[in-house]
Amino acid sequence: MTIQEALTLIITVLSIFSVIIVITRVFGLRTFAKMSSFDFASTIAVGSVLASIILNSNYSILKGGIVLTTIIAFQTLFSFLVRKLDFFKNLFTNKPQIIMYNGRILYKKLKRCNVGEDDLIAKLREANVHDFSEVKAVIFESTGDISVIHNNENKSLAKQMLTDVDTTYMA
């Protein structure tokens, strides 16, 4: 690699990251939030485009900026439609699933979500759960994250915490 090539690479990286910063300022912080599977896919696409622009001299910064803006604008439109149209939300987003409730593992849900009991227990350890009886609910979120709601003071779980959660097989 020559000094000229290295300088071109550095300028390309700085330029395309400047474009990303501007796009993020225009479209907001949600641009890279992992709130849905679509957000995750958008983030992967942006990373792929960034790598292509930086490593492939056939892509111009302008072309990359247009592609990145298009991806993020589509993500923003998609997010708007999901928020405003229930039909769109039901069709394109996963519903969070309850996989443990009141200290009891819901094995049918684990299987349905393709989550192993070992993975669940690892998440409980991460959440500093000492005993299953402390667990009020464990939710497999639409993002693929696992949320653990627990306490050892016998506080009850607010109904709003399970809003939009598929609670079948809880009984």
Backbone as ProteinMPNN parsed JSONL, in Angstrom:
{"seq_chain_A": "MTIQEALTLIITVLSIFSVIIVITRVFGLRTFAKMSSFDFASTIAVGSVLASIILNSNYSILKGGIVLTTIIAFQTLFSFLVRKLDFFKNLFTNKPQIIMYNGRILYKKLKRCNVGEDDLIAKLREANVHDFSEVKAVIFESTGDISVIHNNENKSLAKQMLTDVDTTYMA", "coords_chain_A": {"N_chain_A": [[0.852, -1.173, 0.0], [0.597, 2.126, -0.896], [1.579, 5.437, 0.229], [-0.177, 7.319, -0.779], [-2.458, 5.723, -1.34], [-3.063, 4.943, 1.28], [-3.668, 7.434, 2.456], [-5.902, 8.112, 0.898], [-7.657, 6.093, 1.715], [-7.935, 6.739, 4.451], [-9.129, 9.282, 4.237], [-11.492, 8.53, 2.966], [-12.691, 6.909, 4.949], [-13.031, 8.815, 7.028], [-14.723, 10.609, 5.711], [-17.047, 9.042, 5.057], [-17.867, 8.291, 7.586], [-18.486, 10.786, 8.576], [-20.698, 11.333, 6.978], [-22.432, 9.361, 7.992], [-22.751, 10.32, 10.621], [-24.091, 12.744, 10.123], [-26.439, 11.755, 8.912], [-27.469, 10.279, 11.08], [-27.962, 12.353, 12.869], [-29.972, 13.689, 11.484], [-32.026, 11.732, 11.163], [-32.288, 10.714, 13.724], [-31.565, 9.126, 16.936], [-32.653, 6.584, 16.979], [-31.924, 5.35, 14.714], [-29.812, 3.489, 14.95], [-30.716, 1.854, 16.905], [-31.592, -1.213, 18.425], [-34.394, -2.188, 18.139], [-36.211, -3.709, 16.796], [-36.52, -6.559, 14.578], [-36.279, -5.581, 12.041], [-34.877, -3.206, 12.444], [-32.46, -4.294, 13.269], [-31.68, -5.634, 10.917], [-31.385, -3.42, 9.244], [-29.233, -2.135, 10.466], [-27.212, -4.012, 10.017], [-27.144, -3.887, 7.216], [-26.289, -1.245, 6.849], [-23.729, -1.419, 7.977], [-22.561, -3.189, 6.154], [-22.631, -1.685, 3.801], [-20.975, 0.443, 4.573], [-18.525, -0.929, 4.894], [-18.143, -1.776, 2.239], [-17.858, 0.658, 0.879], [-15.556, 1.679, 2.05], [-13.623, -0.295, 1.512], [-13.774, -0.878, -1.211], [-12.795, 0.53, -4.099], [-14.428, 1.155, -6.219], [-16.782, 2.245, -5.358], [-18.237, 5.343, -4.762], [-18.093, 8.053, -2.392], [-20.315, 9.666, -2.499], [-22.207, 7.982, -3.763], [-22.335, 5.981, -1.788], [-23.312, 7.52, 0.345], [-25.857, 8.131, -0.614], [-26.989, 5.557, -0.749], [-26.87, 4.81, 1.986], [-28.493, 6.806, 3.12], [-30.912, 6.147, 1.892], [-31.414, 3.55, 2.942], [-31.697, 4.14, 5.686], [-33.744, 6.025, 5.623], [-35.815, 4.416, 4.661], [-35.976, 2.636, 6.81], [-36.863, 4.417, 8.76], [-39.374, 5.161, 7.705], [-40.595, 2.63, 7.733], [-40.63, 2.136, 10.52], [-42.356, 4.183, 11.306], [-44.743, 3.365, 10.029], [-45.183, 0.945, 11.388], [-45.688, 1.905, 13.945], [-48.044, 3.353, 13.518], [-49.935, 1.8, 12.127], [-51.791, -0.933, 12.932], [-52.166, -3.283, 11.452], [-49.825, -3.392, 9.904], [-47.933, -3.55, 11.943], [-48.618, -6.046, 13.126], [-48.114, -7.73, 10.983], [-45.369, -7.452, 10.388], [-43.758, -7.449, 12.692], [-42.314, -9.188, 15.463], [-43.93, -10.613, 18.248], [-43.282, -10.047, 21.655], [-42.393, -12.756, 23.838], [-43.438, -14.559, 26.688], [-41.37, -16.446, 28.734], [-40.862, -17.417, 31.19], [-42.601, -17.482, 34.23], [-43.638, -16.244, 37.309], [-41.652, -17.721, 38.76], [-41.659, -20.128, 37.416], [-40.567, -22.105, 34.78], [-41.538, -21.903, 31.434], [-41.771, -24.324, 29.47], [-42.862, -25.044, 26.952], [-42.935, -22.578, 25.693], [-40.215, -21.915, 25.683], [-39.284, -23.814, 23.86], [-40.755, -23.084, 21.58], [-39.648, -20.561, 21.12], [-37.106, -21.229, 20.556], [-35.132, -21.233, 22.527], [-32.777, -22.346, 24.773], [-32.848, -24.083, 27.936], [-30.5, -23.789, 29.385], [-29.542, -21.379, 28.333], [-31.498, -19.628, 29.253], [-31.13, -19.861, 32.036], [-28.553, -18.834, 32.221], [-29.074, -16.156, 31.593], [-30.635, -15.515, 33.803], [-28.708, -15.702, 35.8], [-27.052, -13.579, 34.961], [-28.755, -11.494, 35.57], [-28.589, -11.491, 38.246], [-30.194, -13.225, 39.736], [-31.09, -15.228, 42.424], [-32.706, -17.328, 43.102], [-35.294, -19.277, 41.63], [-37.779, -18.535, 42.622], [-37.693, -15.808, 42.948], [-38.168, -14.741, 40.508], [-40.35, -12.908, 38.571], [-41.159, -12.567, 35.943], [-39.891, -13.584, 32.77], [-39.025, -12.315, 29.731], [-38.857, -12.959, 26.327], [-37.762, -10.845, 24.146], [-38.86, -8.981, 21.221], [-36.624, -8.194, 19.903], [-34.803, -10.139, 20.304], [-33.479, -10.025, 22.638], [-33.348, -10.886, 26.135], [-35.392, -10.197, 28.797], [-35.348, -9.898, 32.268], [-37.474, -9.877, 34.934], [-37.466, -9.354, 38.24], [-37.607, -9.793, 41.834], [-36.946, -9.994, 45.34], [-38.699, -9.321, 47.239], [-41.331, -9.926, 47.164], [-42.894, -8.233, 45.597], [-45.549, -7.361, 43.441], [-46.162, -7.943, 39.945], [-46.626, -5.373, 37.668], [-49.406, -5.014, 35.5], [-49.025, -3.614, 33.13], [-46.438, -4.199, 32.424], [-46.54, -6.446, 30.929], [-47.716, -5.749, 28.593], [-48.554, -6.203, 25.244], [-47.195, -8.616, 25.196], [-46.969, -12.016, 24.362], [-48.751, -14.133, 26.163], [-49.603, -16.74, 26.24], [-49.812, -20.121, 27.409], [-49.157, -19.542, 30.022], [-50.561, -20.331, 32.248]], "CA_chain_A": [[0.0, 0.0, 0.0], [1.374, 3.361, -0.972], [1.122, 6.516, 1.114], [-1.352, 7.897, -1.454], [-3.581, 4.819, -1.091], [-3.384, 5.021, 2.706], [-4.345, 8.72, 2.67], [-7.23, 8.001, 0.279], [-8.45, 5.248, 2.61], [-8.234, 7.53, 5.655], [-10.093, 10.323, 3.853], [-12.762, 7.835, 2.706], [-13.263, 6.525, 6.249], [-13.488, 10.033, 7.713], [-15.856, 11.163, 4.962], [-18.256, 8.228, 5.174], [-18.332, 8.399, 8.969], [-19.135, 12.102, 8.683], [-22.023, 11.151, 6.377], [-23.23, 8.595, 8.968], [-23.085, 11.217, 11.739], [-25.126, 13.663, 9.641], [-27.672, 10.964, 8.746], [-27.969, 9.974, 12.419], [-28.506, 13.6, 13.432], [-31.211, 14.001, 10.772], [-33.052, 10.718, 11.388], [-32.413, 10.461, 15.153], [-30.792, 8.047, 17.553], [-33.273, 5.289, 16.734], [-31.281, 4.815, 13.521], [-28.999, 2.318, 15.269], [-31.291, 1.124, 18.035], [-32.0, -2.58, 18.08], [-35.732, -2.291, 18.7], [-36.965, -4.729, 16.067], [-35.685, -7.318, 13.64], [-36.025, -4.709, 10.902], [-33.788, -2.314, 12.859], [-31.248, -5.101, 13.247], [-31.317, -5.833, 9.507], [-30.925, -2.123, 8.734], [-27.895, -1.896, 11.008], [-26.313, -4.909, 9.272], [-27.019, -3.337, 5.859], [-25.447, -0.046, 6.936], [-22.355, -1.885, 8.172], [-22.093, -3.769, 4.889], [-22.389, -0.574, 2.871], [-19.771, 1.136, 5.045], [-17.356, -1.74, 4.546], [-17.976, -1.744, 0.786], [-17.363, 1.986, 0.481], [-14.187, 1.848, 2.536], [-12.695, -1.275, 0.955], [-13.912, -1.03, -2.653], [-12.578, 1.838, -4.732], [-15.455, 1.398, -7.239], [-17.904, 2.96, -4.742], [-17.923, 6.712, -4.371], [-18.688, 8.486, -1.129], [-21.658, 10.159, -2.826], [-23.055, 6.796, -3.967], [-22.522, 5.383, -0.467], [-24.195, 8.398, 1.114], [-27.225, 7.947, -1.133], [-27.445, 4.23, -0.308], [-27.082, 4.863, 3.433], [-29.676, 7.635, 3.369], [-32.074, 5.372, 1.459], [-31.643, 2.485, 3.93], [-32.164, 4.716, 6.949], [-35.063, 6.631, 5.366], [-36.767, 3.311, 4.6], [-36.132, 2.172, 8.186], [-37.689, 5.414, 9.448], [-40.732, 4.982, 7.184], [-41.071, 1.346, 8.254], [-40.92, 2.34, 11.946], [-43.555, 5.021, 11.371], [-45.887, 2.526, 9.661], [-45.403, -0.014, 12.471], [-46.302, 2.638, 15.063], [-49.347, 3.93, 13.173], [-50.867, 0.839, 11.545], [-51.759, -2.228, 13.613], [-51.993, -4.311, 10.427], [-48.41, -3.403, 9.566], [-47.24, -4.033, 13.137], [-48.873, -7.48, 13.265], [-47.538, -8.449, 9.855], [-43.917, -7.351, 10.255], [-42.969, -7.477, 13.923], [-42.502, -10.329, 16.351], [-44.503, -10.278, 19.537], [-42.481, -10.593, 22.752], [-42.925, -14.015, 24.378], [-43.087, -14.842, 28.078], [-40.766, -17.78, 28.782], [-40.854, -17.837, 32.586], [-43.576, -16.663, 34.953], [-43.765, -16.56, 38.742], [-40.699, -18.747, 39.179], [-41.86, -21.387, 36.691], [-40.122, -22.087, 33.382], [-42.588, -22.305, 30.493], [-40.984, -25.128, 28.526], [-43.434, -24.951, 25.598], [-42.494, -21.293, 25.148], [-38.78, -22.027, 25.4], [-39.157, -24.575, 22.622], [-41.3, -22.256, 20.5], [-38.721, -19.445, 20.88], [-35.796, -21.812, 20.277], [-34.231, -20.827, 23.61], [-32.462, -23.481, 25.643], [-32.942, -23.842, 29.378], [-29.185, -23.292, 29.813], [-29.48, -19.954, 27.966], [-32.378, -18.93, 30.192], [-30.468, -19.829, 33.344], [-27.434, -17.885, 32.097], [-29.659, -14.816, 31.689], [-31.034, -15.317, 35.197], [-27.468, -15.403, 36.543], [-26.66, -12.207, 34.591], [-29.664, -10.571, 36.256], [-28.346, -11.659, 39.676], [-31.283, -13.978, 40.361], [-30.547, -16.259, 43.306], [-33.636, -18.45, 43.195], [-36.412, -19.131, 40.694], [-38.923, -17.906, 43.283], [-37.541, -14.353, 42.823], [-38.501, -14.35, 39.135], [-41.757, -12.589, 38.295], [-41.358, -12.876, 34.518], [-38.777, -13.475, 31.827], [-39.606, -12.026, 28.425], [-38.019, -13.04, 25.135], [-38.198, -9.638, 23.442], [-38.9, -9.057, 19.758], [-35.269, -7.909, 19.424], [-33.948, -11.279, 20.603], [-32.972, -9.863, 23.999], [-34.143, -11.511, 27.185], [-35.581, -9.317, 29.943], [-35.664, -10.609, 33.499], [-38.121, -9.04, 35.934], [-37.378, -10.14, 39.479], [-37.356, -9.162, 43.128], [-37.1, -10.958, 46.428], [-39.548, -8.67, 48.244], [-42.708, -10.299, 46.831], [-43.632, -7.184, 44.902], [-46.285, -7.94, 42.315], [-45.806, -7.47, 38.612], [-47.647, -4.486, 37.095], [-49.966, -5.561, 34.26], [-48.451, -2.904, 31.983], [-45.152, -4.81, 32.067], [-46.795, -7.534, 29.979], [-48.431, -5.213, 27.44], [-48.094, -6.721, 23.938], [-46.46, -9.865, 25.355], [-47.763, -13.233, 24.16], [-48.756, -14.804, 27.463], [-50.183, -18.079, 26.182], [-49.106, -21.174, 28.171], [-48.752, -19.047, 31.348], [-51.292, -21.004, 33.345]], "C_chain_A": [[0.896, 1.233, 0.0], [0.811, 4.389, 0.018], [-0.128, 7.168, 0.527], [-2.604, 7.036, -1.205], [-4.026, 4.875, 0.373], [-4.131, 6.326, 3.014], [-5.755, 8.711, 2.076], [-8.158, 7.183, 1.169], [-8.87, 6.018, 3.865], [-9.278, 8.599, 5.348], [-11.465, 9.704, 3.592], [-13.447, 7.467, 4.018], [-13.818, 7.756, 6.967], [-14.712, 10.63, 7.028], [-17.126, 10.369, 5.183], [-18.771, 8.223, 6.613], [-18.975, 9.754, 9.227], [-20.542, 12.04, 8.103], [-22.939, 10.413, 7.357], [-23.652, 9.488, 10.138], [-24.188, 12.188, 11.327], [-26.465, 12.93, 9.503], [-28.295, 10.66, 10.113], [-28.571, 11.214, 13.073], [-29.849, 13.941, 12.779], [-32.326, 13.026, 11.158], [-33.208, 10.32, 12.859], [-31.655, 9.238, 15.622], [-31.368, 6.669, 17.303], [-32.637, 4.591, 15.527], [-30.507, 3.534, 13.82], [-29.486, 1.586, 16.506], [-31.712, -0.26, 17.566], [-33.378, -2.832, 18.69], [-36.575, -3.354, 18.002], [-36.013, -5.489, 15.155], [-35.369, -6.475, 12.412], [-34.894, -3.726, 11.224], [-32.452, -3.054, 12.81], [-30.757, -5.293, 11.812], [-30.78, -4.535, 8.895], [-29.503, -1.831, 9.208], [-26.865, -2.766, 10.29], [-26.074, -4.355, 7.865], [-26.117, -2.106, 5.858], [-23.99, -0.444, 7.104], [-21.753, -2.461, 6.903], [-21.76, -2.678, 3.877], [-21.126, 0.184, 3.277], [-18.511, 0.374, 4.653], [-17.091, -1.697, 3.045], [-17.385, -0.422, 0.319], [-15.895, 2.136, 0.856], [-13.222, 0.936, 1.793], [-12.738, -1.401, -0.562], [-13.819, 0.337, -3.319], [-13.603, 2.142, -5.829], [-16.659, 2.161, -6.688], [-17.457, 4.366, -4.363], [-18.59, 7.033, -3.046], [-20.104, 8.992, -1.378], [-22.624, 8.993, -3.001], [-23.353, 6.127, -2.626], [-23.462, 6.198, 0.394], [-25.642, 8.255, 0.685], [-27.794, 6.608, -0.664], [-27.758, 4.242, 1.189], [-28.325, 5.671, 3.781], [-30.94, 6.88, 2.994], [-32.415, 4.276, 2.476], [-32.267, 3.069, 5.192], [-33.511, 5.411, 6.775], [-36.135, 5.538, 5.301], [-37.024, 2.75, 5.996], [-37.046, 3.124, 8.962], [-39.14, 5.302, 9.002], [-41.352, 3.701, 7.743], [-41.471, 1.491, 9.727], [-42.18, 3.172, 12.138], [-44.795, 4.178, 11.081], [-46.215, 1.507, 10.756], [-46.083, 0.668, 13.656], [-47.728, 3.052, 14.777], [-50.387, 2.917, 12.692], [-50.738, -0.523, 12.216], [-51.547, -3.376, 12.632], [-50.511, -4.484, 10.096], [-47.592, -3.971, 10.733], [-47.394, -5.545, 13.282], [-48.195, -8.295, 12.175], [-46.007, -8.519, 9.92], [-43.112, -7.373, 11.548], [-43.302, -8.717, 14.744], [-43.065, -9.835, 17.681], [-43.59, -10.839, 20.627], [-43.18, -11.806, 23.367], [-42.509, -14.157, 25.834], [-42.557, -16.273, 28.145], [-40.59, -18.287, 30.214], [-41.797, -16.908, 33.329], [-43.725, -17.173, 36.381], [-42.905, -17.751, 39.165], [-40.773, -20.059, 38.438], [-41.43, -21.219, 35.239], [-41.251, -22.611, 32.508], [-41.913, -23.029, 29.325], [-41.534, -25.081, 27.1], [-42.985, -23.656, 24.92], [-41.008, -21.308, 24.816], [-38.568, -22.706, 24.052], [-39.613, -23.737, 21.428], [-40.355, -21.113, 20.116], [-37.311, -19.919, 20.532], [-34.739, -21.313, 21.27], [-34.012, -22.05, 24.491], [-32.575, -23.097, 27.112], [-31.615, -23.303, 29.913], [-29.031, -21.801, 29.503], [-30.323, -19.112, 28.926], [-31.692, -18.789, 31.549], [-29.269, -18.88, 33.324], [-27.936, -16.445, 32.211], [-30.108, -14.511, 33.114], [-29.814, -14.993, 36.061], [-26.994, -13.983, 36.249], [-27.485, -11.173, 35.334], [-29.548, -10.687, 37.782], [-29.534, -12.295, 40.409], [-30.65, -15.099, 41.175], [-31.41, -17.513, 43.354], [-34.783, -18.205, 42.23], [-37.594, -18.398, 41.324], [-38.863, -16.376, 43.218], [-38.058, -13.843, 41.477], [-40.001, -14.116, 39.004], [-42.068, -12.925, 36.837], [-40.025, -12.772, 33.786], [-39.409, -13.364, 30.45], [-38.538, -12.176, 27.348], [-38.519, -11.931, 24.209], [-38.15, -9.831, 21.922], [-37.538, -8.78, 19.138], [-34.333, -9.097, 19.584], [-33.309, -11.173, 21.977], [-33.885, -10.591, 24.973], [-34.175, -10.565, 28.377], [-36.005, -10.14, 31.143], [-36.247, -9.609, 34.496], [-38.158, -9.859, 37.222], [-37.257, -9.227, 40.695], [-37.525, -10.224, 44.192], [-37.94, -10.362, 47.561], [-41.026, -8.959, 48.012], [-43.542, -9.155, 46.271], [-44.338, -7.831, 43.722], [-45.847, -7.272, 41.01], [-46.937, -6.606, 38.061], [-48.107, -5.049, 35.75], [-49.362, -4.901, 33.02], [-47.117, -3.504, 31.53], [-45.325, -5.928, 31.042], [-47.62, -7.067, 28.778], [-47.762, -5.71, 26.16], [-47.294, -8.019, 24.034], [-47.402, -11.035, 25.135], [-47.661, -14.058, 25.437], [-49.431, -16.178, 27.428], [-49.264, -19.052, 26.897], [-48.652, -20.696, 29.545], [-49.379, -19.845, 32.466], [-50.676, -22.322, 33.705]], "O_chain_A": [[1.826, 1.352, 0.798], [-0.28, 4.223, 0.562], [-1.041, 7.531, 1.269], [-3.673, 7.562, -0.897], [-5.222, 4.856, 0.665], [-5.116, 6.316, 3.751], [-6.69, 9.238, 2.679], [-9.32, 7.545, 1.354], [-10.026, 5.952, 4.284], [-10.212, 8.794, 6.126], [-12.487, 10.286, 3.955], [-14.647, 7.69, 4.179], [-14.947, 7.735, 7.457], [-15.632, 11.102, 7.695], [-18.176, 10.947, 5.466], [-19.98, 8.159, 6.836], [-19.913, 9.853, 10.018], [-21.473, 12.621, 8.66], [-24.095, 10.799, 7.533], [-24.794, 9.413, 10.592], [-25.12, 12.429, 12.095], [-27.501, 13.437, 9.934], [-29.51, 10.773, 10.282], [-29.588, 11.12, 13.76], [-30.759, 14.429, 13.45], [-33.446, 13.448, 11.446], [-34.179, 9.647, 13.204], [-31.173, 8.431, 14.828], [-30.648, 5.676, 17.404], [-32.798, 3.384, 15.346], [-30.543, 2.592, 13.028], [-28.753, 0.787, 17.09], [-32.141, -0.435, 16.425], [-33.51, -3.599, 19.643], [-37.552, -3.842, 18.57], [-34.854, -5.111, 14.985], [-34.309, -6.634, 11.807], [-34.052, -3.447, 10.371], [-31.443, -2.507, 12.364], [-29.57, -5.137, 11.526], [-29.827, -4.561, 8.117], [-28.674, -1.341, 8.442], [-25.765, -2.303, 9.988], [-24.943, -4.351, 7.379], [-25.279, -1.944, 4.971], [-23.111, 0.121, 6.454], [-20.577, -2.246, 6.611], [-20.742, -2.74, 3.187], [-20.304, 0.528, 2.428], [-17.552, 0.956, 4.146], [-15.939, -1.594, 2.622], [-16.508, -0.399, -0.544], [-15.093, 2.653, 0.078], [-12.108, 1.353, 1.474], [-11.823, -1.978, -1.15], [-14.678, 1.195, -3.114], [-13.65, 3.268, -6.324], [-17.471, 2.671, -7.46], [-16.424, 4.548, -3.719], [-19.535, 6.361, -2.633], [-20.995, 8.771, -0.558], [-23.728, 9.008, -2.456], [-24.494, 5.749, -2.36], [-24.311, 5.645, 1.093], [-26.548, 8.257, 1.518], [-28.945, 6.535, -0.234], [-28.8, 3.737, 1.608], [-29.116, 5.269, 4.634], [-31.941, 6.964, 3.706], [-33.581, 4.099, 2.826], [-33.255, 2.542, 5.702], [-34.337, 5.388, 7.688], [-37.235, 5.714, 5.826], [-38.162, 2.424, 6.332], [-37.902, 2.683, 9.729], [-40.046, 5.345, 9.834], [-42.505, 3.7, 8.174], [-42.535, 1.019, 10.13], [-42.981, 2.897, 13.031], [-45.788, 4.265, 11.804], [-47.386, 1.236, 11.021], [-46.952, 0.08, 14.299], [-48.55, 3.1, 15.693], [-51.588, 3.148, 12.833], [-49.711, -1.19, 12.092], [-50.833, -4.331, 12.936], [-50.014, -5.608, 10.021], [-46.677, -4.771, 10.531], [-46.415, -6.249, 13.531], [-47.753, -9.419, 12.414], [-45.417, -9.534, 9.549], [-41.884, -7.321, 11.497], [-44.425, -9.221, 14.716], [-42.704, -8.762, 18.162], [-43.165, -11.991, 20.537], [-44.408, -11.87, 23.409], [-41.354, -13.903, 26.179], [-43.209, -17.203, 27.672], [-40.216, -19.44, 30.429], [-41.802, -15.699, 33.097], [-43.912, -18.365, 36.623], [-43.376, -18.667, 39.84], [-40.054, -21.004, 38.764], [-41.876, -20.299, 34.553], [-41.849, -23.644, 32.809], [-41.538, -22.413, 28.327], [-40.762, -25.079, 26.142], [-42.693, -23.639, 23.725], [-40.591, -20.776, 23.787], [-37.787, -22.246, 23.219], [-38.941, -23.689, 20.398], [-40.265, -20.738, 18.947], [-36.429, -19.108, 20.249], [-33.605, -21.013, 20.895], [-34.969, -22.706, 24.903], [-32.416, -21.932, 27.479], [-31.609, -22.451, 30.801], [-28.465, -21.05, 30.297], [-29.916, -18.031, 29.35], [-31.684, -17.706, 32.134], [-29.004, -18.197, 34.313], [-27.296, -15.611, 32.852], [-29.976, -13.379, 33.581], [-29.871, -14.129, 36.936], [-26.585, -13.26, 37.158], [-26.985, -10.105, 35.687], [-30.311, -10.061, 38.517], [-29.835, -11.946, 41.55], [-29.787, -15.827, 40.685], [-30.92, -18.613, 43.61], [-35.2, -17.064, 42.029], [-38.334, -17.708, 40.623], [-39.883, -15.715, 43.413], [-38.351, -12.657, 41.328], [-40.811, -14.999, 39.284], [-43.114, -13.499, 36.535], [-39.157, -11.976, 34.143], [-40.219, -14.201, 30.051], [-37.455, -11.597, 27.443], [-39.563, -12.064, 23.571], [-37.48, -10.731, 21.416], [-37.317, -9.096, 17.969], [-33.212, -9.086, 19.075], [-32.668, -12.117, 22.438], [-35.045, -10.873, 24.671], [-33.133, -10.177, 28.905], [-36.905, -10.975, 31.052], [-35.601, -8.624, 34.856], [-38.792, -10.913, 37.289], [-36.863, -8.065, 40.597], [-38.178, -11.242, 43.963], [-37.898, -10.839, 48.696], [-41.884, -8.304, 48.603], [-44.759, -9.119, 46.454], [-43.799, -8.733, 43.081], [-45.25, -6.195, 40.997], [-48.082, -7.054, 37.994], [-47.288, -5.507, 34.953], [-49.205, -5.546, 31.983], [-46.718, -3.332, 30.378], [-44.369, -6.312, 30.367], [-48.158, -7.887, 28.033], [-46.54, -5.64, 26.022], [-46.759, -8.474, 23.023], [-48.515, -11.046, 25.662], [-46.606, -14.612, 25.747], [-49.791, -16.717, 28.474], [-48.057, -18.822, 26.976], [-47.841, -21.366, 30.184], [-48.776, -20.012, 33.526], [-51.167, -23.008, 34.602]]}, "name": "protein", "num_of_chains": 1, "seq": "MTIQEALTLIITVLSIFSVIIVITRVFGLRTFAKMSSFDFASTIAVGSVLASIILNSNYSILKGGIVLTTIIAFQTLFSFLVRKLDFFKNLFTNKPQIIMYNGRILYKKLKRCNVGEDDLIAKLREANVHDFSEVKAVIFESTGDISVIHNNENKSLAKQMLTDVDTTYMA"}
